[in-house]
Structures are given as structure tokens and as C-alpha cells.
Coordinates of C-alpha atoms in Angstrom, one line a residue:
M22 CA 135.0 228.6 59.0
T23 CA 137.4 226.0 60.1
A24 CA 137.5 225.9 63.9
C25 CA 134.0 226.6 65.2
A26 CA 131.2 224.5 66.6
T27 CA 127.7 225.2 67.7
E28 CA 127.5 225.7 71.5
P29 CA 125.9 222.9 73.4
A30 CA 122.5 223.8 74.8
A31 CA 123.0 226.1 77.8
N32 CA 121.9 224.9 81.2
H33 CA 119.1 227.5 81.4
E34 CA 117.7 226.2 78.0
N35 CA 116.4 223.1 79.8
P36 CA 114.6 224.4 82.9
E37 CA 114.6 220.9 84.4
N38 CA 118.4 221.2 85.0
P39 CA 120.0 223.8 87.3
G40 CA 122.9 226.0 86.3
N41 CA 126.4 224.6 86.3
P42 CA 128.3 226.6 88.9
G43 CA 131.3 224.3 88.4
N44 CA 132.0 225.7 85.0
P45 CA 135.1 227.9 85.3
E46 CA 133.6 230.5 83.0
N47 CA 130.8 231.0 85.5
R48 CA 133.0 231.7 88.5
G49 CA 133.8 235.3 89.5
N50 CA 131.5 236.9 87.0
P51 CA 128.2 238.2 88.4
A52 CA 126.6 237.9 85.0
N53 CA 127.2 234.1 85.1
A54 CA 126.0 233.5 88.7
D55 CA 122.9 231.4 88.7
H56 CA 121.7 232.6 92.1
G57 CA 118.2 231.2 91.6
N58 CA 117.6 233.2 88.4
G59 CA 117.5 230.2 86.2
R60 CA 120.2 231.4 83.8
A61 CA 123.7 230.1 84.1
S62 CA 125.3 232.6 81.7
R63 CA 124.3 236.1 80.6
P64 CA 126.1 238.9 78.7
G65 CA 128.5 241.0 80.7
C66 CA 126.2 244.0 80.2
V67 CA 122.7 244.6 78.8
I68 CA 122.0 247.2 76.1
T69 CA 118.6 248.9 75.4
A70 CA 117.0 248.0 72.1
D71 CA 117.7 251.5 70.7
G72 CA 121.3 251.5 71.9
T73 CA 121.1 254.5 74.1
Y74 CA 122.0 253.0 77.4
A75 CA 123.6 249.9 78.9
A76 CA 123.8 248.5 82.4
R77 CA 126.0 246.1 84.2
L78 CA 127.3 245.1 87.6
A79 CA 130.8 246.6 88.2
L80 CA 133.4 245.7 90.7
D81 CA 134.9 248.0 93.2
G82 CA 137.4 246.0 95.2
E83 CA 135.3 243.1 96.4
C84 CA 132.0 244.9 96.1
W85 CA 129.6 244.7 93.2
F86 CA 127.4 247.8 92.3
P87 CA 125.2 248.7 89.4
E88 CA 126.6 250.9 86.7
R89 CA 124.8 252.7 83.8
W90 CA 126.5 253.5 80.6
T91 CA 125.4 256.2 78.2
L92 CA 126.1 255.2 74.6
D93 CA 124.5 257.7 72.3
G94 CA 126.7 260.7 73.0
P95 CA 130.1 261.7 71.4
E96 CA 131.9 259.4 73.9
P97 CA 130.5 256.7 76.2
Y98 CA 130.5 257.4 79.9
A99 CA 129.5 255.5 83.0
V100 CA 127.5 256.6 86.0
P101 CA 127.8 254.4 89.2
L102 CA 124.6 253.6 91.0
P103 CA 125.7 252.1 94.3
S104 CA 123.2 251.3 97.0
H105 CA 123.7 251.4 100.7
Q106 CA 125.2 247.9 100.6
P107 CA 127.0 245.8 98.0
E108 CA 125.0 243.8 95.6
E109 CA 125.0 240.0 95.4
P110 CA 126.7 238.5 92.3
G111 CA 123.4 237.1 91.0
T112 CA 121.7 240.5 90.9
E113 CA 120.3 241.4 87.5
V114 CA 120.2 244.9 86.0
L115 CA 118.4 246.1 82.9
P116 CA 118.6 249.7 81.4
M117 CA 115.5 251.6 80.5
T118 CA 115.4 254.2 77.7
D119 CA 114.6 257.0 80.2
G120 CA 118.0 256.6 81.8
R121 CA 116.9 254.6 84.8
V122 CA 118.1 251.1 85.6
L123 CA 115.9 248.2 86.8
I124 CA 117.5 246.1 89.4
H125 CA 116.3 242.6 90.3
R126 CA 117.5 241.3 93.7
V127 CA 116.8 237.9 95.2
T128 CA 116.5 237.4 99.0
A129 CA 115.2 234.2 100.6
G130 CA 113.1 233.3 97.5
R131 CA 111.7 236.8 97.2
H132 CA 112.4 238.6 93.9
A133 CA 112.3 242.4 94.5
F134 CA 112.4 245.0 91.7
S135 CA 113.4 248.7 91.9
L136 CA 114.4 251.5 89.6
L137 CA 117.7 253.2 90.2
Y138 CA 118.6 256.7 89.0
P139 CA 121.4 259.2 89.8
T140 CA 120.6 262.0 92.2
G141 CA 123.6 264.2 92.4
P142 CA 126.3 262.4 94.4
G143 CA 123.9 259.6 95.4
T144 CA 121.5 257.0 94.0
G145 CA 117.8 257.3 94.0
E146 CA 115.8 254.1 94.3
L147 CA 112.1 253.6 93.5
P148 CA 110.8 250.2 94.8
L149 CA 108.3 248.6 92.4
G150 CA 107.3 245.5 94.4
A151 CA 108.2 241.9 94.5
V152 CA 107.0 238.4 93.7
E153 CA 107.8 235.1 95.4
C154 CA 107.3 231.4 95.0
L155 CA 107.7 228.9 97.9
E156 CA 107.8 225.9 95.6
E157 CA 111.1 224.1 95.4
G158 CA 112.9 224.6 92.1
S159 CA 111.1 227.8 91.1
R160 CA 113.2 230.4 89.3
L161 CA 112.8 233.9 87.9
W162 CA 115.0 236.0 85.6
L163 CA 114.6 239.2 83.5
L164 CA 113.8 238.9 79.9
P165 CA 115.8 240.9 77.3
P166 CA 115.0 244.6 77.0
A167 CA 111.6 245.2 75.5
P168 CA 111.6 247.0 72.1
D169 CA 109.9 250.2 73.5
G170 CA 112.4 250.5 76.3
E171 CA 109.7 251.6 78.7
H172 CA 108.6 248.3 80.0
A173 CA 110.5 245.3 81.6
Y174 CA 109.4 241.7 81.8
A175 CA 110.5 238.6 83.8
L176 CA 110.0 234.9 83.2
A177 CA 109.1 232.9 86.3
V178 CA 109.2 229.1 86.2
G179 CA 107.1 227.3 88.7
R180 CA 105.5 223.9 89.2
G181 CA 104.4 222.7 85.8
S182 CA 104.0 226.1 84.2
T183 CA 105.8 229.4 83.4
A184 CA 104.5 232.9 84.1
V185 CA 105.4 236.1 82.3
W186 CA 105.4 239.2 84.6
L187 CA 105.5 242.8 83.8
V188 CA 107.9 244.1 86.4
A189 CA 108.4 247.7 85.3
G190 CA 106.3 250.2 83.4
G191 CA 102.9 249.0 84.7
A192 CA 100.4 250.8 86.9
F193 CA 100.1 248.3 89.8
G194 CA 103.6 247.1 90.5
P195 CA 104.5 243.6 89.1
E196 CA 101.6 242.3 86.9
H197 CA 101.0 238.7 86.0
L198 CA 100.4 238.7 82.2
A199 CA 100.5 235.1 81.1
E200 CA 100.7 231.6 82.2
I201 CA 102.1 228.9 79.9
P202 CA 101.8 225.2 80.5
G203 CA 105.2 223.6 80.8
R204 CA 108.6 225.0 81.8
C205 CA 109.9 227.7 79.6
S206 CA 113.3 229.3 79.0
G207 CA 114.8 231.7 76.5
G208 CA 112.9 234.8 75.5
V209 CA 113.0 236.6 72.1
W210 CA 110.9 239.5 71.0
L211 CA 109.4 239.0 67.5
D212 CA 108.0 242.4 66.8
G213 CA 108.9 246.1 67.5
T214 CA 106.0 246.7 70.0
G215 CA 106.7 244.2 72.7
R216 CA 103.6 242.1 72.0
M217 CA 104.9 238.8 70.6
L218 CA 107.3 237.0 72.9
A219 CA 108.9 233.7 71.8
L220 CA 109.8 231.2 74.5
D221 CA 111.4 227.8 74.4
R222 CA 108.9 225.4 76.0
F223 CA 110.1 222.1 77.6
H224 CA 107.1 219.7 77.6
G225 CA 106.8 216.0 77.1
G226 CA 110.6 215.5 77.1
R227 CA 111.2 217.9 74.1
T228 CA 111.8 221.6 73.7
K229 CA 109.9 223.6 71.1
T230 CA 109.5 227.3 70.6
V231 CA 106.1 228.9 71.1
V232 CA 104.9 232.4 70.9
V233 CA 103.0 234.2 73.6
D234 CA 100.7 237.1 72.6
L235 CA 100.9 239.5 75.6
E236 CA 97.9 241.6 74.3
R237 CA 95.6 238.6 74.1
G238 CA 95.7 237.3 77.6
G239 CA 98.8 235.2 77.0
E240 CA 97.5 233.3 74.0
V241 CA 100.1 230.7 73.1
S242 CA 100.7 229.3 69.6
P243 CA 103.4 227.0 68.2
L244 CA 106.2 228.6 66.2
L245 CA 109.1 226.3 65.7
Q246 CA 108.9 222.5 65.3
I247 CA 111.3 221.1 62.8
A248 CA 110.7 217.5 63.5
E249 CA 108.5 215.7 66.0
D250 CA 111.3 214.4 68.1
S251 CA 113.8 217.3 67.8
N252 CA 114.7 220.0 70.3
D253 CA 114.2 223.3 68.6
R254 CA 115.1 226.7 70.2
L255 CA 114.9 230.2 68.9
L256 CA 118.1 232.2 69.8
L257 CA 117.6 235.6 68.0
A258 CA 115.1 237.3 65.8
D259 CA 115.1 240.5 63.8
A260 CA 111.7 242.2 63.5
D261 CA 112.6 244.1 60.3
S262 CA 113.8 241.2 58.1
G263 CA 112.2 238.3 59.9
L264 CA 115.6 236.6 60.2
L265 CA 115.6 233.9 62.8
L266 CA 118.7 232.2 64.4
I267 CA 117.8 228.7 65.6
R268 CA 119.5 225.9 67.5
S269 CA 118.2 222.4 66.8
D270 CA 119.3 218.8 66.9
A271 CA 117.1 217.9 64.0
P272 CA 119.9 217.5 61.4
S273 CA 122.1 215.5 63.8
P274 CA 120.2 213.9 66.7
G275 CA 122.0 214.4 70.0
H276 CA 124.1 217.3 68.8
A277 CA 122.5 220.8 68.5
R278 CA 123.5 222.9 65.5
L279 CA 122.9 226.5 64.5
G280 CA 120.5 227.2 61.7
W281 CA 118.6 230.1 60.2
G282 CA 115.2 230.8 58.7
V283 CA 112.8 233.6 57.9
L284 CA 109.5 234.2 59.7
G285 CA 106.8 234.4 57.1
S286 CA 108.7 232.4 54.5
T287 CA 107.7 229.0 53.0
L288 CA 111.4 227.9 52.8
P289 CA 112.9 225.5 55.3
V290 CA 115.4 226.1 58.1
R291 CA 119.1 225.8 56.9
F292 CA 122.0 224.6 58.9
P293 CA 125.2 226.0 57.3
E294 CA 128.4 223.9 57.6
C295 CA 130.5 227.0 58.3
L296 CA 128.8 227.2 61.7
R297 CA 129.8 223.7 62.6
A298 CA 133.0 222.3 64.0
S299 CA 134.3 220.4 67.1
D300 CA 136.4 222.6 69.3
C301 CA 134.6 225.9 69.7
A302 CA 131.2 227.2 70.9
V303 CA 129.4 229.7 68.8
T304 CA 126.7 231.9 70.2
P305 CA 124.9 234.6 68.0
F306 CA 124.2 237.8 70.0
A307 CA 123.2 240.5 67.4
I308 CA 121.5 240.8 64.0
Q309 CA 121.8 243.8 61.7
P310 CA 118.5 245.6 61.6
G311 CA 116.8 247.5 58.8
Q312 CA 117.2 244.9 56.0
V313 CA 113.5 244.5 55.3
L314 CA 113.6 242.7 52.0
T315 CA 116.9 240.9 52.2
P316 CA 117.2 238.8 55.4
E317 CA 119.9 236.7 53.8
R318 CA 122.2 239.8 53.7
C319 CA 121.8 240.6 57.4
A320 CA 125.1 240.5 59.3
V321 CA 125.0 238.3 62.4
A322 CA 127.5 238.8 65.2
L323 CA 128.8 235.7 66.9
R324 CA 130.6 235.1 70.1
I325 CA 133.1 232.3 69.6
D326 CA 134.7 230.5 72.6
G327 CA 137.6 228.1 71.9
P328 CA 140.9 226.8 73.3
A329 CA 142.6 230.1 72.2
G330 CA 140.1 232.3 74.1
T331 CA 137.1 234.3 73.0
W332 CA 136.7 236.3 69.8
V333 CA 134.1 237.7 67.5
G334 CA 132.7 236.2 64.3
M335 CA 130.7 238.0 61.6
W336 CA 128.5 236.0 59.3
R337 CA 125.7 236.4 56.7
P338 CA 123.3 233.7 55.6
V339 CA 124.2 234.6 52.0
E340 CA 127.8 233.7 52.6
R341 CA 129.3 230.3 53.4
Q342 CA 132.1 231.5 55.6
V343 CA 132.5 233.2 59.0
H344 CA 134.8 236.2 59.3
H345 CA 136.9 236.0 62.4
L346 CA 137.7 239.3 64.2
P347 CA 139.7 239.9 67.5
A348 CA 137.6 241.0 70.4
P349 CA 138.7 244.2 72.1
E350 CA 140.6 243.8 75.4
G351 CA 138.1 243.8 78.3
W352 CA 135.1 243.0 76.1
L353 CA 132.0 242.4 78.2
A354 CA 131.6 239.1 76.4
G355 CA 128.3 238.4 74.7
A356 CA 127.3 242.1 74.8
G357 CA 127.0 244.1 71.6
R358 CA 124.7 245.7 69.0
L359 CA 124.7 245.9 65.2
T360 CA 123.6 249.1 63.5
E361 CA 121.7 249.3 60.2
D362 CA 125.0 250.2 58.5
G363 CA 126.6 247.0 59.6
L364 CA 128.7 248.5 62.4
L365 CA 129.2 246.3 65.5
Q366 CA 129.2 248.1 68.8
L367 CA 131.1 246.2 71.5
P368 CA 131.3 247.5 75.1
Y369 CA 134.5 246.9 77.0
S370 CA 136.1 247.8 80.3
T371 CA 139.8 247.8 81.2
G372 CA 141.9 249.4 84.0
A373 CA 142.9 252.2 81.6
V374 CA 139.5 252.6 80.0
P375 CA 136.7 251.6 82.4
C376 CA 134.0 252.6 80.0
G377 CA 134.7 252.1 76.3
V378 CA 133.0 251.0 73.1
A379 CA 134.9 249.4 70.2
W380 CA 133.4 249.5 66.6
L381 CA 133.9 246.7 64.2
E382 CA 132.7 246.9 60.6
A383 CA 131.0 243.9 59.0
P384 CA 132.9 242.7 55.9
P385 CA 131.0 243.7 52.7
V386 CA 128.9 241.2 51.0
P387 CA 130.8 239.7 48.0
V388 CA 129.3 240.7 44.7
D389 CA 129.1 237.1 43.6
A390 CA 127.6 235.9 46.9
E391 CA 124.2 234.3 46.4
C392 CA 121.8 232.2 48.4
A393 CA 120.9 228.8 47.2
R394 CA 117.2 229.8 47.3
P395 CA 116.4 233.5 48.1
P396 CA 113.7 233.5 50.9
E397 CA 110.2 234.1 49.7
R398 CA 108.0 236.6 51.4
V399 CA 104.4 235.7 52.0
A400 CA 103.4 238.6 54.1
A401 CA 104.3 242.2 54.6
R402 CA 106.3 243.2 57.7
P403 CA 105.5 243.1 60.5
V404 CA 104.4 239.5 60.3
P405 CA 101.8 238.6 63.0
L406 CA 102.2 235.0 64.2
Q407 CA 98.9 234.0 62.7
Q408 CA 100.2 234.9 59.2
A409 CA 103.4 232.8 59.5
P410 CA 103.3 229.4 57.8
L411 CA 102.6 227.1 60.7
T412 CA 101.9 224.0 58.6
G413 CA 103.7 222.3 55.8
R414 CA 104.9 219.0 54.4
A415 CA 108.0 217.0 55.2
A416 CA 110.6 216.5 52.5
P417 CA 111.1 213.0 51.1
S418 CA 114.1 211.1 52.5
G419 CA 117.0 209.7 50.7
R420 CA 118.5 212.9 49.2
P421 CA 122.3 213.2 48.9
V422 CA 124.3 215.1 51.4
G423 CA 124.5 218.8 50.5
Q424 CA 126.8 221.6 51.4
D425 CA 124.4 223.3 53.8
G426 CA 124.0 220.2 56.1
P427 CA 124.4 216.5 56.4
V428 CA 120.7 215.5 56.4
P429 CA 118.9 217.4 53.7
A430 CA 115.7 215.4 54.4
V431 CA 115.6 217.2 57.7
L432 CA 116.8 220.5 56.4
A433 CA 113.9 220.6 54.0
L434 CA 111.3 220.5 56.8
P435 CA 109.4 223.7 57.3
F436 CA 109.4 225.6 60.6
V437 CA 106.4 223.5 61.9
S438 CA 106.1 220.0 60.5
A439 CA 102.9 218.4 59.2
L440 CA 101.6 217.6 62.6
P441 CA 98.2 218.8 63.7
I442 CA 98.5 222.4 64.7
V443 CA 96.2 223.6 67.5
P444 CA 96.5 226.5 69.9
I445 CA 98.1 225.6 73.2
A446 CA 95.5 226.1 75.9
P447 CA 96.8 228.5 78.6
A448 CA 97.2 226.9 82.0
F449 CA 95.3 229.9 83.4
P450 CA 93.5 232.6 81.3
V451 CA 95.0 235.8 82.4
A452 CA 93.5 239.3 82.2
R453 CA 96.0 242.1 82.5
G454 CA 96.9 242.6 86.1
E455 CA 95.0 239.6 87.4
R456 CA 96.4 236.9 89.6
G457 CA 95.2 233.4 90.4
A458 CA 92.8 232.3 93.1
G459 CA 94.2 233.1 96.6
G460 CA 96.6 235.6 95.1
R461 CA 98.8 232.8 93.6
T462 CA 99.3 231.9 90.0
P463 CA 99.0 228.2 89.0
G464 CA 102.8 228.0 89.0
G465 CA 102.9 229.1 92.7
W466 CA 104.0 232.7 92.2
E467 CA 102.5 235.6 94.2
R468 CA 102.9 239.3 94.1
V469 CA 104.2 240.7 97.4
E470 CA 103.3 244.2 98.5
L471 CA 106.4 246.0 99.8
A472 CA 106.3 249.1 102.1
G473 CA 107.2 252.1 100.0
A474 CA 106.7 250.5 96.7
R475 CA 105.3 252.9 94.1
P476 CA 104.8 251.8 90.5
G477 CA 104.5 255.4 89.2
H478 CA 107.3 257.1 87.3
P479 CA 108.8 260.2 89.0
P480 CA 110.0 263.0 86.8
T481 CA 113.6 262.3 85.7
N482 CA 115.9 264.3 83.6
R483 CA 118.1 262.5 81.1
P484 CA 121.5 262.9 82.7

């Protein structure tokens, strides 16, 4: 790759900083409106983990409305789900695998959640409840679709701590599941059950990735710490192969780079030179699933933004180059899904084709392609966090510069350096469905009972 660079840390990756509405890329796109959600940039649409549905905000004249896409049929088609009034640009939508769409609206600091579904010519709406926080600087946004497609979660940043809420699929409306000390961002699922959630935790002036066990009262453990003074974030993870895509400034302080590693491997994180340049931003958005024993051969889809526009890159850890492919016209940038066969599914919308899907095939792995050191497996899949290597030794310094990065002494560090590893005590031990004293969490969040809110699931037919 000759004209790409790792993207600077997004505004939402440091919860201490608000979004940047002055960025031209953020104007006029509802997916990029901050609107108190804590994320300055999101994909143009969201796809379920199994690829059956997608959801986005669509534009009709000057009015935004939710739209659900069905993707698993012979041809994709869209179903509009307008409400009685237009949606605000910062409204979030998330598809469920039963065909309904979760919508997250923000009004005067209150975050309300409902499920939308088609009812003949109209739209049915099931209110689920709301949460609010009166603290200045508090933010909440939806996490990526859960692996099971039946539950939806949100991340709420409050004063000095971050809460994980179950906002759809529970029995009692929004449920407070976990409270993590520090201010968190990101959100990556590490397993196929929706139990292990990785978050980027900003604490003590540095960002490190931790894992929250949602079935053990929000137990928090360290996952990613390349160097003591580095900022390390997890961008993507594949539960089948354990492949992790990482952004860290460990190899070049002050400048974040893309790297990769394998959960459950004793080998260090690597930072390929082909993912580094000076005039583009590179963001991974999909990993090829199903490659259980060969994570280095997983195709990774990249969104590349540069002076010439936005296009798609395809890359594998086993290779030392990025394949550049043109994006389809009207691509909902940042949205896409890779299949086990290496086919990249890219949703797009144009005036002529308002609901379309383009398919790109990942280039085959060259016969002579080989990894410098094939990743070692130390545990069978799936890998619980407790079985991942969370301790190790730092590599000696003074090694020559190598092809995979400019600072091999840093590249040779394990996921978590040889610092004392202790569980991170939760700011507030949470039992499922509990809230803090006085109805508020330690971060200042509180569930709000809404008239007509019903957490149950009405019978729905898959339209």
C-alpha cells in the first residue's frame, strides 16, 4: 500500500473530548451527528450480526425517517418506518433479527427507546422505556448489534464511570447491567453469545481496552496494554479466529497506528507498514468469519478516506499489501459485512437504486504468502478472557528496524505488559436489573418509567 495512513483517534474514542461538528464529513449526515450520543461518526447503516437486516435513517425531502432493509432474500428491499413526526439527525437505529428496529431518541437529556415494526401501511411502535442523566457532559449511544440479534445494549458515560445498559430484550425495560470506573468508549463483542464486551477505558490519562463480563455482574478485567504509557484501543474482533484489529501509539508515540493480534496467542501485536502512510485515514469495518485455525488468512475490509475520496481496501495479516477497490456509488460508508467465503457485502443507495447491495470478492491468498510467525493457539475456541495470556515479558530494546514496524522492541510486547495484573474493581457491584441507591447509578444515570412502555415482545411476522 502506498497512499494510506491510520486514522487519527476518533473524537468519541476519548470521552473527555466532545465530537467535532466542524468536520465537513460530519455535516448533513445523521449518522455523523453527535447530538449527545458521544459518537462523532458512525456507519451510514447498521447490519445485524447474521446479515439478515440493516437499518438506517433515510431522507425524504428535508425529513429523516427510519428505514429497514431486508438483506437475506433474492434481492434487498427497504421498508420505511416513519413516525408521526420527522426524526432528529442524531437519532440512532439498530436492527433486530426478528425484523423490528430499535430506535434511540434524545430529548432534553432523556434517552428513550422503542421498537418499530411495519403494520400494513403504517408503523407500529412499542415503547421500551428511557434513561436520563442530569450531569453535565453525560452521553449515551447504542453499542454494535449483539451476536444473538435479540438484545440491544447501550453505553452511558457519566461522572467518573461508565454504565452498560440492556435497552431491548430484557424483562423490565432498560436494565443497568454493569458500572465500570473511568470513562469508556468503543464497544466490541469478543464472543458469539453477547457475554464478553470489550471497551476502551480512559483512566489516568491513558486509554486501555478492558473486558466486561455481563454475566458476572459486570466483572472487569484488563485485555490490551501494549506499553505502560501507550494508548491502546480495540477496533474489531472475530470470535471464530480470535483475530483482533488494534489502534495504538505504542510503536510511534503521538501517532496511532493499526495493528493486529490474536486473542489466546502468546505472540505480540504487529503493526504492518502497509497500513501506514501520511495522506489517508484507514478504518477497518469487517472481518471474514469462520477461519477458526487461520486468523492470519482472514480478510479484513477497510474504509479508506483520502484526498481522492473514499474507497475500499481488502487486506489479510498474511499479506504485506492492501488491495484497493472502488466503492459502489452511494455506498453507505463504513457499513458492510464479510461472509465466510470472503465476499464483501456493501449496502448503497442512489436515486436510481434506493436500496442496493454490491458484492466485492476478496483477492485470493497468494500461494507463497506466509506470515513471519504463524500465530500459536493456546486455548480452544471460544477463548474466555481468563484463558487469554494477560501477562508476559517485554522484549529487549536495541533491535534493528524491521519490515513490520519501526520499533520492534515495542512490537515484541505482548497484549498486556509485565505490569501487575489485578481485576479492576467495579465502581458499583451490579446484579441484573438492579440500580443504585435512590434509583441512580454511580455515574448519575436513572431509568425513567414512561407511560405505555412495555418491555414484552408482541407477536410479529417476519415481513
